[in-house]
PDB file of C-alpha atoms in Angstrom:
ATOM      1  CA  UNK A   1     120.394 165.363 140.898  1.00  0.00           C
ATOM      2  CA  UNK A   2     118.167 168.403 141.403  1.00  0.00           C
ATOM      3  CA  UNK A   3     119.924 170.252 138.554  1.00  0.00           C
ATOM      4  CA  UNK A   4     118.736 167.119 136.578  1.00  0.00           C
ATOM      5  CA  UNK A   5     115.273 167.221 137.107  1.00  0.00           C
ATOM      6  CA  UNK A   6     115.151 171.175 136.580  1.00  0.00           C
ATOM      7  CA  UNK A   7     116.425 170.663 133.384  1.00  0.00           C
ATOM      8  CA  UNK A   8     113.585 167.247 132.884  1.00  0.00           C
ATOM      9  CA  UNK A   9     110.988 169.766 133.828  1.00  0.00           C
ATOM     10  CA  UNK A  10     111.568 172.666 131.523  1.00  0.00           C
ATOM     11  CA  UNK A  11     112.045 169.830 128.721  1.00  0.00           C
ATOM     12  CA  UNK A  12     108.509 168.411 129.081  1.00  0.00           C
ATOM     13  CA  UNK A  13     107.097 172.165 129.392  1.00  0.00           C
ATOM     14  CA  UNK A  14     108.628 173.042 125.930  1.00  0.00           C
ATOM     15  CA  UNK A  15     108.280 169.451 124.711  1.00  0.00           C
ATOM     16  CA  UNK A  16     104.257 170.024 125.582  1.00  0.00           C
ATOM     17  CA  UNK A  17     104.215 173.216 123.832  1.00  0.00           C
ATOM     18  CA  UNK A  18     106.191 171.893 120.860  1.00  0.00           C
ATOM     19  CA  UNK A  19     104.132 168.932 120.617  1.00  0.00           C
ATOM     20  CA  UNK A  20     100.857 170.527 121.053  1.00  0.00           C
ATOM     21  CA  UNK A  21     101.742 173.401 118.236  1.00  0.00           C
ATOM     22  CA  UNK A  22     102.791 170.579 115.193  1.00  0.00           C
ATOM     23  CA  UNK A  23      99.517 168.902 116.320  1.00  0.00           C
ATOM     24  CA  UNK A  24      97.770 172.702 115.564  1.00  0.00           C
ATOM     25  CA  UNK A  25     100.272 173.740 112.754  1.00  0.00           C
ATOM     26  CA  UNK A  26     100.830 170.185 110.183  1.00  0.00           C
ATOM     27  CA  UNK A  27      98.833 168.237 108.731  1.00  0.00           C
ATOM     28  CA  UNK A  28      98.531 164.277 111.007  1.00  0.00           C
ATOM     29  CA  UNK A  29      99.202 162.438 107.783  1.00  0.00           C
ATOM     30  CA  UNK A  30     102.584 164.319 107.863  1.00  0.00           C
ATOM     31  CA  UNK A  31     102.902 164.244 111.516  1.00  0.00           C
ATOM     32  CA  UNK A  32     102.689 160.643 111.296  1.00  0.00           C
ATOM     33  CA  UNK A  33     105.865 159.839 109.093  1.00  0.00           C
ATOM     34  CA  UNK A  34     107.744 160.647 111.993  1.00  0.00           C
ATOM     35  CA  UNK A  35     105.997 158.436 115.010  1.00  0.00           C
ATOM     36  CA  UNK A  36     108.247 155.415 113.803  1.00  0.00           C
ATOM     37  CA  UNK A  37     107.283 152.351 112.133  1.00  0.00           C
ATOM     38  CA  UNK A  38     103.613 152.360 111.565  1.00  0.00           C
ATOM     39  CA  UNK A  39     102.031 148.603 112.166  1.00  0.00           C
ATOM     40  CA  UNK A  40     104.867 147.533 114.255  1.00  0.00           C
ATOM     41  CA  UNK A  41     105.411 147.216 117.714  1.00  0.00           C
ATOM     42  CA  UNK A  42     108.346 147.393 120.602  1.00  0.00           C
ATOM     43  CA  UNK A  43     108.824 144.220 122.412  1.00  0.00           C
ATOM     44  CA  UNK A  44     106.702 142.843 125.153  1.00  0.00           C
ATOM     45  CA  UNK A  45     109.121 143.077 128.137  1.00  0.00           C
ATOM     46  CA  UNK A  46     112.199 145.193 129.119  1.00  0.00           C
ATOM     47  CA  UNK A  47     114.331 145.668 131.549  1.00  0.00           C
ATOM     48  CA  UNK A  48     114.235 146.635 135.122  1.00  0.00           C
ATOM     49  CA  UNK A  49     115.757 150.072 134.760  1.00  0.00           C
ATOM     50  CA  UNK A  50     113.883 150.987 131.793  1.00  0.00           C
ATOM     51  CA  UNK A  51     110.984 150.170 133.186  1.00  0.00           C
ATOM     52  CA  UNK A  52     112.234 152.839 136.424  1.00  0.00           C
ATOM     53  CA  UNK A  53     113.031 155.365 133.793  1.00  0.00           C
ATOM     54  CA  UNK A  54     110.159 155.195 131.701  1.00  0.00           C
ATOM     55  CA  UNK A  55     107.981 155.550 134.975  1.00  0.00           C
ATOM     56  CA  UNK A  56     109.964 158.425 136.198  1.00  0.00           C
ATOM     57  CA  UNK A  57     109.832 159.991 133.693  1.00  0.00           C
ATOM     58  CA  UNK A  58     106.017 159.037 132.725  1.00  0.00           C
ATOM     59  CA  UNK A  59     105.105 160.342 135.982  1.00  0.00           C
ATOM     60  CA  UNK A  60     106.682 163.643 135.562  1.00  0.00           C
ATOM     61  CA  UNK A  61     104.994 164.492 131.973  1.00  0.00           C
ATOM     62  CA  UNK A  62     101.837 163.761 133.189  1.00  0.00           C
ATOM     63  CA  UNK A  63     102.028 165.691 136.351  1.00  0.00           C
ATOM     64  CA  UNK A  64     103.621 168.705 134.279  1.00  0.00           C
ATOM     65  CA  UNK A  65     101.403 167.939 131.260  1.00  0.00           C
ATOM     66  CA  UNK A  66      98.123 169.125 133.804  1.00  0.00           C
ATOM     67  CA  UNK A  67      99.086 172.039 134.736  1.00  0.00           C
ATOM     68  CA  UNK A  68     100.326 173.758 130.696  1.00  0.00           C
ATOM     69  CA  UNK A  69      98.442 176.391 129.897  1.00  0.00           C
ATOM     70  CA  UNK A  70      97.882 174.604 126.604  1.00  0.00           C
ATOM     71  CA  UNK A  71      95.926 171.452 126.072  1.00  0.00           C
ATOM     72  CA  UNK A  72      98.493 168.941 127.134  1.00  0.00           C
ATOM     73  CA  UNK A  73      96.181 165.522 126.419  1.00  0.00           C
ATOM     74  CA  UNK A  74      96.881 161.946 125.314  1.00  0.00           C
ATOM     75  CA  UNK A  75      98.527 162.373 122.217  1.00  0.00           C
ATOM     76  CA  UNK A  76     100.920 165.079 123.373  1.00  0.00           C
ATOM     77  CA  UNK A  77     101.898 163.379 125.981  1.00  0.00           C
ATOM     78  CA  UNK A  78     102.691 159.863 124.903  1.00  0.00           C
ATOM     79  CA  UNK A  79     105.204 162.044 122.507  1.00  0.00           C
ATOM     80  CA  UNK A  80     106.551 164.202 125.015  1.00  0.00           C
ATOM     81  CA  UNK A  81     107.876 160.405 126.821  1.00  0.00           C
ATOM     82  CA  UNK A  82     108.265 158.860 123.555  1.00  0.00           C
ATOM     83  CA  UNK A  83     111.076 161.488 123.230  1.00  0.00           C
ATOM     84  CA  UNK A  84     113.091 160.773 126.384  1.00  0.00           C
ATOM     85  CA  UNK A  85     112.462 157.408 126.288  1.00  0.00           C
ATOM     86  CA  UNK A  86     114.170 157.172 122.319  1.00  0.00           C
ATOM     87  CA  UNK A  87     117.063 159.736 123.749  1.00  0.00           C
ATOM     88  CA  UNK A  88     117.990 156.867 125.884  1.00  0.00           C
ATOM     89  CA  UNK A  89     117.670 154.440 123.165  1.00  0.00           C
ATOM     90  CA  UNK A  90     114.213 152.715 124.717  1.00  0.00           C
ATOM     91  CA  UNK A  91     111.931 151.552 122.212  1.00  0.00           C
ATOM     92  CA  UNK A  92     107.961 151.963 123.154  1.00  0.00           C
ATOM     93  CA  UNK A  93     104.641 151.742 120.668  1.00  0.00           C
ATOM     94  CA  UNK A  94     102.296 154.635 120.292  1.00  0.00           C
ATOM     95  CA  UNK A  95      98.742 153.581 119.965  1.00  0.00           C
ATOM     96  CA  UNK A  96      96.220 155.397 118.700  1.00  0.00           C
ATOM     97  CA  UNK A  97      92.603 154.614 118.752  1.00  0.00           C
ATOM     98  CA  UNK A  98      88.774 154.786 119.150  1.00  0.00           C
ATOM     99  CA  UNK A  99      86.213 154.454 121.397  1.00  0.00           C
ATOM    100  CA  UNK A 100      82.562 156.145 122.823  1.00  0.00           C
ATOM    101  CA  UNK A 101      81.934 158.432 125.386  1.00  0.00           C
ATOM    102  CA  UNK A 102      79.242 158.071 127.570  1.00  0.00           C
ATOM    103  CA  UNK A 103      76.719 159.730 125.031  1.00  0.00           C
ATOM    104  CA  UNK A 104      77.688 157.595 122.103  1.00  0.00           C
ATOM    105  CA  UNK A 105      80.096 160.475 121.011  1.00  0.00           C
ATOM    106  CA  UNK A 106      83.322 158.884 119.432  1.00  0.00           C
ATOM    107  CA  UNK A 107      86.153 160.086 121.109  1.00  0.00           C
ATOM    108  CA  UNK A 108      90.394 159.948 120.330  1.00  0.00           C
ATOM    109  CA  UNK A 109      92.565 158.705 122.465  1.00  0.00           C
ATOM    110  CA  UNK A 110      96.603 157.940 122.216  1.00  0.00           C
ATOM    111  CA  UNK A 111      98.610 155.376 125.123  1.00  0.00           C
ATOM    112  CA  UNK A 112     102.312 154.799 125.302  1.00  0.00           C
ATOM    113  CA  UNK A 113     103.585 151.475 126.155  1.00  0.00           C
ATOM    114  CA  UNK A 114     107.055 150.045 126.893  1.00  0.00           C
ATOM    115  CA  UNK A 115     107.818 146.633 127.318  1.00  0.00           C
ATOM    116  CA  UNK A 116     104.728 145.479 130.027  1.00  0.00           C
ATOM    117  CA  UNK A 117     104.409 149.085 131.208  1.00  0.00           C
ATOM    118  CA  UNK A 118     101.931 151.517 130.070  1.00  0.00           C
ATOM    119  CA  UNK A 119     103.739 155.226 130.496  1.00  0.00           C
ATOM    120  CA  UNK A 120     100.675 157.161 129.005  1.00  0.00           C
ATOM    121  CA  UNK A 121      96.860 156.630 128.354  1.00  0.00           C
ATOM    122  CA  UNK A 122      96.461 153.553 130.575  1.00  0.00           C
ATOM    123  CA  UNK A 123      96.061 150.432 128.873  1.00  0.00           C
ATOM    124  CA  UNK A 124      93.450 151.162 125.541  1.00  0.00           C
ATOM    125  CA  UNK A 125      90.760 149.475 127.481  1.00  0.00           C
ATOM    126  CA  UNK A 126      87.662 150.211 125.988  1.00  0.00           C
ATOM    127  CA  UNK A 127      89.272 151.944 122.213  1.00  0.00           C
ATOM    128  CA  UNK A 128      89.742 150.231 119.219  1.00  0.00           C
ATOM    129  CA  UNK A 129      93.336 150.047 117.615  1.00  0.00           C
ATOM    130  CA  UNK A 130      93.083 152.196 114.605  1.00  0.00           C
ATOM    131  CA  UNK A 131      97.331 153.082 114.597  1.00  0.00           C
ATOM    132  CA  UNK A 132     100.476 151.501 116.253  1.00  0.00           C
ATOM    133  CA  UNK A 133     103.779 153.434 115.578  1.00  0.00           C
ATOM    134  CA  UNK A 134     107.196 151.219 116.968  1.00  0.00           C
ATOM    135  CA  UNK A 135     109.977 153.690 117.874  1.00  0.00           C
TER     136      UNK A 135
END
């Protein structure tokens, strides 16, 4: 078990990096033909142990994700779970939308949801739906 969760680890610190490069590196319009089925979404419920699993693992990118020397936000980290979640054959939705800051600044921001669980992001409260990608 500890073995496992070495190995998790130094996934979501390349995963990160990875993730966080393409974002730097290719163009989003190309980026985006590989986030899954644009428009469509994974169902609304799922079961128990992928709901465990998607926390677990949820919880580890993000604690990880905060501590990369790189900027590790939303986006990058809704794909960094995105990618063990499809590895084990889970499907999720990637949102991506809008929203204000507190000076009237429009601000990005991605969330990750699986079945009734939001892995990444929180929920979207407060951001308009701009992009949905079903994997």
């Amino acid at each position: 078990m500890k073995n496992k969760n070495i190995r998790r680890v130094v996934a979501i610190w390349y995963l990160t990096a990875f993730y966080r490069a393409q974002m730097l590196l290719i163009p989003s319009k190309k980026l985006e033909k590989r986030w899954g089925k644009r428009g469509e979404e994974s169902p609304a419920d799922d079961t128990s142990w992928n709901y465990k699993y998607a926390y677990d693992v949820s919880t580890d990118v993000n604690r990880i994700a905060g501590k990369t020397p790189w900027k590790s936000k939303c986006l990058v980290r809704a794909l960094t779970v995105r990618y063990f979640l499809r590895r084990k054959g889970i499907t999720s939705t990637m949102y991506l939308g809008v929203g204000k800051d507190e000076n009237g600044k429009m601000i990005a921001h991605s969330w990750l949801r699986c079945g009734k669980l939001y892995a990444t992001g929180g929920n979207g409260d407060g951001y308009g739906i701009v992009a949905k990608f079903c994997l």
